Short mmCIF file of C-alpha atoms and ligand atoms in Angstrom, two decimals:
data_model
loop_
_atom_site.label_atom_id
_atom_site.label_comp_id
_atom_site.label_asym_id
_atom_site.label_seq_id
_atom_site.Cartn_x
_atom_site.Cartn_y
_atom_site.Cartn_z
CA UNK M 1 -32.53 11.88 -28.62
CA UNK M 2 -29.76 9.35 -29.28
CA UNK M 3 -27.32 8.36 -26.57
CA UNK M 4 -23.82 7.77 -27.24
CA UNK M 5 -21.84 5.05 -25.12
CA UNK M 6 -19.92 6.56 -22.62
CA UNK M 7 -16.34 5.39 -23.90
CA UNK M 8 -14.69 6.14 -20.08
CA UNK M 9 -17.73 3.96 -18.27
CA UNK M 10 -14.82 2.67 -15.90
CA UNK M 11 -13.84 5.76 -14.17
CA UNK M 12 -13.65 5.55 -10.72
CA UNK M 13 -17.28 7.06 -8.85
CA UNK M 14 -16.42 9.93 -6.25
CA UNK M 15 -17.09 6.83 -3.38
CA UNK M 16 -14.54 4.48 -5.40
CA UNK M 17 -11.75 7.27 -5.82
CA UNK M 18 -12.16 8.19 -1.89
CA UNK M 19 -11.96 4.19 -0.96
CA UNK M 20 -8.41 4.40 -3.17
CA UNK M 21 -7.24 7.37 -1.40
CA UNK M 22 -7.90 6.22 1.87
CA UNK M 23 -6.89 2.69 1.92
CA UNK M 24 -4.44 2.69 -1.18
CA UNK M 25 -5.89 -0.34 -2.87
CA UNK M 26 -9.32 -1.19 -4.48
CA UNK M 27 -10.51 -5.02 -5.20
CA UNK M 28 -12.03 -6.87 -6.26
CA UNK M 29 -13.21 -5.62 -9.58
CA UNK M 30 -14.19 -7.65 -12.80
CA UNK M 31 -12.11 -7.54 -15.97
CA UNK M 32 -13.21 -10.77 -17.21
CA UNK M 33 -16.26 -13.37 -16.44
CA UNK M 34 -14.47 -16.59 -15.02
CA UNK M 35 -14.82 -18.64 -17.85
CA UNK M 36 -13.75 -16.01 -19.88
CA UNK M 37 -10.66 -15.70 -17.79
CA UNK M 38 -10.15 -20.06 -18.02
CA UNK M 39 -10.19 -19.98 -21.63
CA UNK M 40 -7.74 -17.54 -21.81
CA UNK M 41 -5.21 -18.37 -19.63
CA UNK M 42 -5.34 -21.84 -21.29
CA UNK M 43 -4.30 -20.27 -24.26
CA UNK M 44 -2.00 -18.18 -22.79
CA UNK M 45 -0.13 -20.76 -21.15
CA UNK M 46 0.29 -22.58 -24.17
CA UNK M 47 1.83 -19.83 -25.96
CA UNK M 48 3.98 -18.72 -23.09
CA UNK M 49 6.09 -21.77 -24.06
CA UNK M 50 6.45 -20.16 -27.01
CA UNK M 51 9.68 -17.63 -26.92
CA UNK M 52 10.64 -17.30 -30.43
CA UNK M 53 9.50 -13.58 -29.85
CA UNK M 54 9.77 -12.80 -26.27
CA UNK M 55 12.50 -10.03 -25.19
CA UNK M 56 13.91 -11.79 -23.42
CA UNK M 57 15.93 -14.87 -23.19
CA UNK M 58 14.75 -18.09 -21.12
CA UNK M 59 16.41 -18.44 -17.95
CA UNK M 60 17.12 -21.98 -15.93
CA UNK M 61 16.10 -19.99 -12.92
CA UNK M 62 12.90 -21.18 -10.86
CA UNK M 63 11.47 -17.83 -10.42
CA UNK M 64 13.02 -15.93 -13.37
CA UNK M 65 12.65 -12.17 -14.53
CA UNK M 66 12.83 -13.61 -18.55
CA UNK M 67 8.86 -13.70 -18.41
CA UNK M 68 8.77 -9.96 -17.60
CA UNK M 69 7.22 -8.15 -20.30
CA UNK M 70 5.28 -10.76 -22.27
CA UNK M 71 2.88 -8.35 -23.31
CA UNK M 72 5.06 -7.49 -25.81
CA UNK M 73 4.86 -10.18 -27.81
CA UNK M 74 1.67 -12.56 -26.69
CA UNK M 75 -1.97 -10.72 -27.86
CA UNK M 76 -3.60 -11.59 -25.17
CA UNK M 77 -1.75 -10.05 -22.96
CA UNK M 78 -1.50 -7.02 -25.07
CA UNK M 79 -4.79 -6.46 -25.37
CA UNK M 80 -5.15 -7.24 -21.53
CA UNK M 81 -2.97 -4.41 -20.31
CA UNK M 82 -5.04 -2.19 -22.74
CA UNK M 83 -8.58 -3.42 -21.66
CA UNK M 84 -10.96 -0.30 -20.59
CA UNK M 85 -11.84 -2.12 -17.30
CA UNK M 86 -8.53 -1.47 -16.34
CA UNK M 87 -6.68 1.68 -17.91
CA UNK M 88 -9.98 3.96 -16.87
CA UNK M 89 -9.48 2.93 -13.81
CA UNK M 90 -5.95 3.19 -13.40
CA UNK M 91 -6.13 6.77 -15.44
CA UNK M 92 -8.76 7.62 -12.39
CA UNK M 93 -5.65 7.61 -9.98
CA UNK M 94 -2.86 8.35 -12.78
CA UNK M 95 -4.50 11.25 -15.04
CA UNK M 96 -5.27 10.56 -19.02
CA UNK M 97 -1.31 10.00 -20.06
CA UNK M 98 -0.71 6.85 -19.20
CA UNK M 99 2.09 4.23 -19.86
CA UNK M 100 2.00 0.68 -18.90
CA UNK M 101 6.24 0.18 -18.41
CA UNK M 102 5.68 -3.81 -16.18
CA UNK M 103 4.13 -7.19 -16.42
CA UNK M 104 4.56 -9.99 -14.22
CA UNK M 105 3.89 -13.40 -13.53
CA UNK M 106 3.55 -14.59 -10.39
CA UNK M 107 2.58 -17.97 -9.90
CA UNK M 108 2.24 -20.09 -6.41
CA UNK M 109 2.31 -24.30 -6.43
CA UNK M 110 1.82 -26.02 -3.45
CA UNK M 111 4.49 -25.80 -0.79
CA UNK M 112 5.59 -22.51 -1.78
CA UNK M 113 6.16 -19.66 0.26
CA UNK M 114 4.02 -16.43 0.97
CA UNK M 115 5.69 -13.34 -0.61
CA UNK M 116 7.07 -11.14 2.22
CA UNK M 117 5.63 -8.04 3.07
CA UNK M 118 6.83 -4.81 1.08
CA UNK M 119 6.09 -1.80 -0.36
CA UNK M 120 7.70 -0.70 -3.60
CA UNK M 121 8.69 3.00 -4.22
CA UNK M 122 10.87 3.02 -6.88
CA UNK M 123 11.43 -0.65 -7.40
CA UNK M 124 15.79 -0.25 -6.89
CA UNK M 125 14.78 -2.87 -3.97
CA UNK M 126 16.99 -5.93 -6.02
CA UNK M 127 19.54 -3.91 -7.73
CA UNK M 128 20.23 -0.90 -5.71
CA UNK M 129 19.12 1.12 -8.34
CA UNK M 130 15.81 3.10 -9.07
CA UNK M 131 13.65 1.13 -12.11
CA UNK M 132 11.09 4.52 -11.90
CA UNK M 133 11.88 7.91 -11.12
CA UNK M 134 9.30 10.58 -11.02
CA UNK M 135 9.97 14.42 -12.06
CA UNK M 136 10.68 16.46 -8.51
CA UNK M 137 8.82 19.19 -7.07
CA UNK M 138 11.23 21.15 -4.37
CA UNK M 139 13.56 19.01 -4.93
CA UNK M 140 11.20 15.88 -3.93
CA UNK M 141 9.55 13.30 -5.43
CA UNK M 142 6.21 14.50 -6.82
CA UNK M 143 4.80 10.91 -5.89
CA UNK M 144 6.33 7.35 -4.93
CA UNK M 145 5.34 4.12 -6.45
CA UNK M 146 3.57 2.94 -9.52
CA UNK M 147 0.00 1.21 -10.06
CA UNK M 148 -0.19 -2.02 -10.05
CA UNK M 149 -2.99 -4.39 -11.31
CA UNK M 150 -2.61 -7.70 -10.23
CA UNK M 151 -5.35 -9.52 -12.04
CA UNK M 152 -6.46 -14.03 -10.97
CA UNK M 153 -5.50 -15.77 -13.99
CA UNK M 154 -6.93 -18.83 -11.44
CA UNK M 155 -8.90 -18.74 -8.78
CA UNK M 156 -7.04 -16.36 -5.73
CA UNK M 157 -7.89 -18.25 -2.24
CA UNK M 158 -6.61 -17.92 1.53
CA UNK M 159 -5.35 -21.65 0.66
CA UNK M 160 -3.68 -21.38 -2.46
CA UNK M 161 -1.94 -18.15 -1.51
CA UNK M 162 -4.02 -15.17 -2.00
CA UNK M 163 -2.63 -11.62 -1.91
CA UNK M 164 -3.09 -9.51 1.24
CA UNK M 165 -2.82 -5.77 1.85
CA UNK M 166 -2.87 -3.06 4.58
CA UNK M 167 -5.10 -0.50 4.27
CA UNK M 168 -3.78 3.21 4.49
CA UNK M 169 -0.11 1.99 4.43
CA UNK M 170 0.47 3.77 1.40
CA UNK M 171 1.20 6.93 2.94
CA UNK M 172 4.96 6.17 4.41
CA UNK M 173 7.61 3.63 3.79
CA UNK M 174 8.87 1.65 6.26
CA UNK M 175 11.49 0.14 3.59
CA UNK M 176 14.28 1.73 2.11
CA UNK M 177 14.75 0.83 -1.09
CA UNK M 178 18.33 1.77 -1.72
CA UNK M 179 19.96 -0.18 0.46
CA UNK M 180 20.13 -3.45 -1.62
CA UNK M 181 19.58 -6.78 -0.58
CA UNK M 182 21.30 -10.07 -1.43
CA UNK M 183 19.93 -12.59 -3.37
CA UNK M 184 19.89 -16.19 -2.11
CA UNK M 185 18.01 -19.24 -4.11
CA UNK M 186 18.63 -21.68 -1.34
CA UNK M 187 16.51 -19.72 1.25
CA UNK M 188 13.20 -19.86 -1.06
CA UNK M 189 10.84 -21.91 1.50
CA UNK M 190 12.71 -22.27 4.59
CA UNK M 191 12.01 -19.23 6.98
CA UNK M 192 9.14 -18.87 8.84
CA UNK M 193 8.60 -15.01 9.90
CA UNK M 194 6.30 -14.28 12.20
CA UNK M 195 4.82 -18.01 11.66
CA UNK M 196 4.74 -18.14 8.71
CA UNK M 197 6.54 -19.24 5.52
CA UNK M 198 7.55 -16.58 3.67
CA UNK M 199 10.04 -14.79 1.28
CA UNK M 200 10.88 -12.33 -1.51
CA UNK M 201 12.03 -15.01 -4.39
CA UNK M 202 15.34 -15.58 -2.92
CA UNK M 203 15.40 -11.88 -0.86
CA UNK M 204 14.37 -10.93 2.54
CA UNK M 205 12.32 -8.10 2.36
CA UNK M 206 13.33 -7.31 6.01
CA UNK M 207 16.83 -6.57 5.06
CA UNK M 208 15.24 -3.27 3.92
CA UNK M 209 13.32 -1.95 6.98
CA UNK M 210 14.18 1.83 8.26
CA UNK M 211 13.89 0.32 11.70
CA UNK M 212 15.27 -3.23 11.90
CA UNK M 213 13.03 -3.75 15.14
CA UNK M 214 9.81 -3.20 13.66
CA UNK M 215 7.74 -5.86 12.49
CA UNK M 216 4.58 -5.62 10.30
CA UNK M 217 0.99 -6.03 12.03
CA UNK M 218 -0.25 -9.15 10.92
CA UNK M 219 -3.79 -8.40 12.23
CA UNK M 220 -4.26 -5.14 9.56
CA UNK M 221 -3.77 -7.64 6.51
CA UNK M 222 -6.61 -7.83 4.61
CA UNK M 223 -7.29 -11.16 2.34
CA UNK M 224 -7.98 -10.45 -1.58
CA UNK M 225 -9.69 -13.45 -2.76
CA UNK M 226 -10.10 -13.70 -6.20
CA UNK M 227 -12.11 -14.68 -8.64
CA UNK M 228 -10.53 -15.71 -12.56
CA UNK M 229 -10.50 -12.25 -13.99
CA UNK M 230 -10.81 -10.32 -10.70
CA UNK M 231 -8.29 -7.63 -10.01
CA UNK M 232 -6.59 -6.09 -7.73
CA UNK M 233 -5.62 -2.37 -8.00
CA UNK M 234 -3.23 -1.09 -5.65
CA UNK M 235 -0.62 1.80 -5.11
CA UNK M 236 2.95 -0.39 -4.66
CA UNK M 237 3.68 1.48 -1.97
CA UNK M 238 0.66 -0.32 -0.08
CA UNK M 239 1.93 -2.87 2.55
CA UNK M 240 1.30 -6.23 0.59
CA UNK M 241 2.31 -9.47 0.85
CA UNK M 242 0.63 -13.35 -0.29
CA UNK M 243 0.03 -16.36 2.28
CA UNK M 244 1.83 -19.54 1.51
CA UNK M 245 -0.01 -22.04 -0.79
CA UNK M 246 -0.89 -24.65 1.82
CA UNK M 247 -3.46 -26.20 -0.67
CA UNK M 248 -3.86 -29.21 -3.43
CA UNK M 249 -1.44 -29.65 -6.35
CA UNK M 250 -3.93 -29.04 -8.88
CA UNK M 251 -5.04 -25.73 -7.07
CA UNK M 252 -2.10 -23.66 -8.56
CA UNK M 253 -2.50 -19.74 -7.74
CA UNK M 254 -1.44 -17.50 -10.83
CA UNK M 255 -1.47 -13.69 -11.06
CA UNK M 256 -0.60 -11.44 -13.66
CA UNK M 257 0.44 -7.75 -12.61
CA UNK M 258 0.99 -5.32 -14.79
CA UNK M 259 2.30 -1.77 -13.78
CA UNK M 260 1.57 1.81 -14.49
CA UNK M 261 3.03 5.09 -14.21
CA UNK M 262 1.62 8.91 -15.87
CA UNK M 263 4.14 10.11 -19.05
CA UNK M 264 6.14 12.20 -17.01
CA UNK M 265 7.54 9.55 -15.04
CA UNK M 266 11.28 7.99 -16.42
CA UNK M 267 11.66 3.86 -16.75
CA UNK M 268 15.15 2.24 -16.12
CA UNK M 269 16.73 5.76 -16.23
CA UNK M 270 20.48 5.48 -17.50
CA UNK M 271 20.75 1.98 -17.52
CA UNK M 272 20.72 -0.73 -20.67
CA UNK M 273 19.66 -4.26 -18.39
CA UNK M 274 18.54 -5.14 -15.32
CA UNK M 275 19.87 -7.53 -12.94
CA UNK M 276 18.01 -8.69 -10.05
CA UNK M 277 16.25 -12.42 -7.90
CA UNK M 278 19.76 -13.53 -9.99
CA UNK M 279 18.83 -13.16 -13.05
CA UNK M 280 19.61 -10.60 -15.66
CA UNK M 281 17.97 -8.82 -18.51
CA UNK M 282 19.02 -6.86 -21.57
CA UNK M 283 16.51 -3.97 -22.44
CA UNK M 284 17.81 -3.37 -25.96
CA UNK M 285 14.36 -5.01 -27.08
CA UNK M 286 12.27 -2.92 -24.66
CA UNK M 287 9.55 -0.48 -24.59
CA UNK M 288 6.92 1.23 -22.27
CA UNK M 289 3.19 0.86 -23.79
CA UNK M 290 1.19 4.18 -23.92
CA UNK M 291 -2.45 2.49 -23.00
CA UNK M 292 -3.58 6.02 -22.73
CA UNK M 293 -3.92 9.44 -23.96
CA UNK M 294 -0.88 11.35 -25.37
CA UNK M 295 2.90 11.03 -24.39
CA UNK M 296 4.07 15.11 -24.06
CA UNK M 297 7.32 14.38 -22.53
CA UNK M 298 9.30 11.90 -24.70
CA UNK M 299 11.20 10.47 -21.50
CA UNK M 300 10.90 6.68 -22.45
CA UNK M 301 11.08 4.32 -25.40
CA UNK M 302 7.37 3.54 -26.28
CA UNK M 303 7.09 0.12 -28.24
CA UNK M 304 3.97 0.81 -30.78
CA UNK M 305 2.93 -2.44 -31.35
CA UNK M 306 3.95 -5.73 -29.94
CA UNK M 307 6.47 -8.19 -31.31
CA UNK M 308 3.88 -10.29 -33.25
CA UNK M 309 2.35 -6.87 -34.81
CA UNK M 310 -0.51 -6.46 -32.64
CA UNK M 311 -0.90 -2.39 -32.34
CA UNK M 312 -1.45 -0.80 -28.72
CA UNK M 313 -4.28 1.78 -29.16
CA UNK M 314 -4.24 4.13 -26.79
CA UNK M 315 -7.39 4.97 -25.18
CA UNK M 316 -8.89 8.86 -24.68
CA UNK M 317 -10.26 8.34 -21.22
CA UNK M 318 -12.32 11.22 -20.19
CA UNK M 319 -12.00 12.05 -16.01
O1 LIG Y 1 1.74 -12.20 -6.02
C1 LIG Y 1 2.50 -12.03 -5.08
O2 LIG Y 1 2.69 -12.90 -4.23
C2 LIG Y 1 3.23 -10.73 -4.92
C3 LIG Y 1 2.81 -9.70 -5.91
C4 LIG Y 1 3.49 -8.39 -5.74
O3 LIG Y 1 4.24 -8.18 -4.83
C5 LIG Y 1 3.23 -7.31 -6.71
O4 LIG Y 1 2.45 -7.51 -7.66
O5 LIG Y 1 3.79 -6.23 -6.54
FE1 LIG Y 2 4.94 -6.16 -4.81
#
């Protein structure tokens, strides 16, 4: 008898997909060995220099939105977003139809800040305006919040700034997204909440609470150290936050999210750019990746291959 490799060998176990539902976030698991992760990242961050192809222009500002997106045009990244360890899993939570609409950068250096506390629903928290809408049922939201996969480009430590989560949060929001907040640059690393340093990359996250007397319980937070090529998978709409970066200089803490939502779910709905942390970005050059399965709905511009001509395969996950 001949055994064929299981193509979906990622898929959650019934324990794993009970741990999601009950506490909203999964880690760590392994994308990459560490020095697998190294050597990429050092390439990576020498091409990231590089912006003759990203979609977006470069930006003066410290912690700028112009290195959104550059999946679509480094291959590394690409074929990151698309790698099995992560889509199965993500399709696990998600179904087979997936679309990978987000990536991120976020580095810390010493002396920064921790990132407040949060939870994203529909991710209007800069601009007033929802970045992902899902289709209603009764007139509500199906479901709030997209995937994200936050993946240790460097080692993730309590020191350098690690990212921390609440388990089980991810069943109500104590933000409300549509309020708005304003965006100062001059307040990144000067307030201390709760004893700590931290802030929202020139926001406080605080402006949004329901309740403006309710403060988050420090002693749920959970630490997720990381390894290089650890991740992170976690509903946004988890309570999350990062600890300052009280460590060495060389010790730099960088993590790369990327975000996912099913097919049926519409990106930057009636809108052409994006303004938010005081920066803005024209989406003329954008697209949503489909990492997986088959997109039935037609609701978003899907970018087939990335700027460079690397094509983004979608994978047939079997659940
Ligand atoms: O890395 C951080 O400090 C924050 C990350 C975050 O909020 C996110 O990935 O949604
Ligand atoms: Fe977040």
């Amino acid at each position: 008898m001949t055994t064929v490799a299981d193509q979906s060998s990622f898929t959650f176990t019934p324990e794993e997909a009970a741990r999601f539902e009950r506490d909203g976030f999964i880690g760590p698991v392994k994308v990459f060995e560490p020095e697998e992760m190294t050597e990429r990242w050092k390439t990576i961050r020498r091409q990231l220099v590089d912006r003759s192809l990203a979609i977006y222009p470069e930006s003066g500002n410290r912690n700028n939105i112009s290195n959104y997106d550059r999946h679509l045009d480094i291959d590394l990244l690409s074929e990151h977003i698309m790698r099995p360890e992560i889509v199965d899993r993500v399709a696990s939570i998600l179904g087979p139809d997936l679309l990978c609409w987000r990536s991120e950068f976020f580095p810390k250096y010493q002396g920064d800040e921790g990132t407040d506390w949060h939870q994203a629903a529909t991710f209007a928290h800069g601009t007033g305006k929802p970045q992902i809408v899902w289709p209603t049922e009764e007139g509500r939201p199906a479901f709030i919040g997209t995937i994200t996969v936050w993946t240790a480009f460097t080692h993730s430590t309590k020191e350098n700034g690690c990212l921390q989560l609440m388990p089980g949060t991810h069943t109500s929001m104590n933000y409300d997204e549509s309020k708005g907040m304003d965006h100062d640059a001059d307040a990144i690393n000067q307030r201390v909440k709760d004893g700590i340093k931290r802030g929202f990359f020139g926001y406080d996250y605080r402006t949004l609470q329901k309740d403006p007397n309710w403060k988050p319980d420090e002693s749920q937070a959970f630490p997720m150290v990381l390894k290089p090529g650890e991740a992170v998978i976690f509903w946004s709409n988890t309570m999350h936050a990062s600890l300052p970066h009280t460590g060495s200089k060389s010790d730099y803490r960088m993590g790369f999210a990327a975000r996912y939502v099913p097919t049926q779910v519409q990106i930057y709905p009636g809108t052409e750019g994006l303004d938010e942390f005081g920066d803005g970005i024209d989406l003329t050059h954008y697209g949503a990746v489909l990492t997986a399965g088959e997109d039935k709905y037609g609701h978003n511009r899907i970018a087939r291959a990335n700027r460079r001509g690397y094509e983004f395969t979608p994978r047939q996950v079997r659940l």
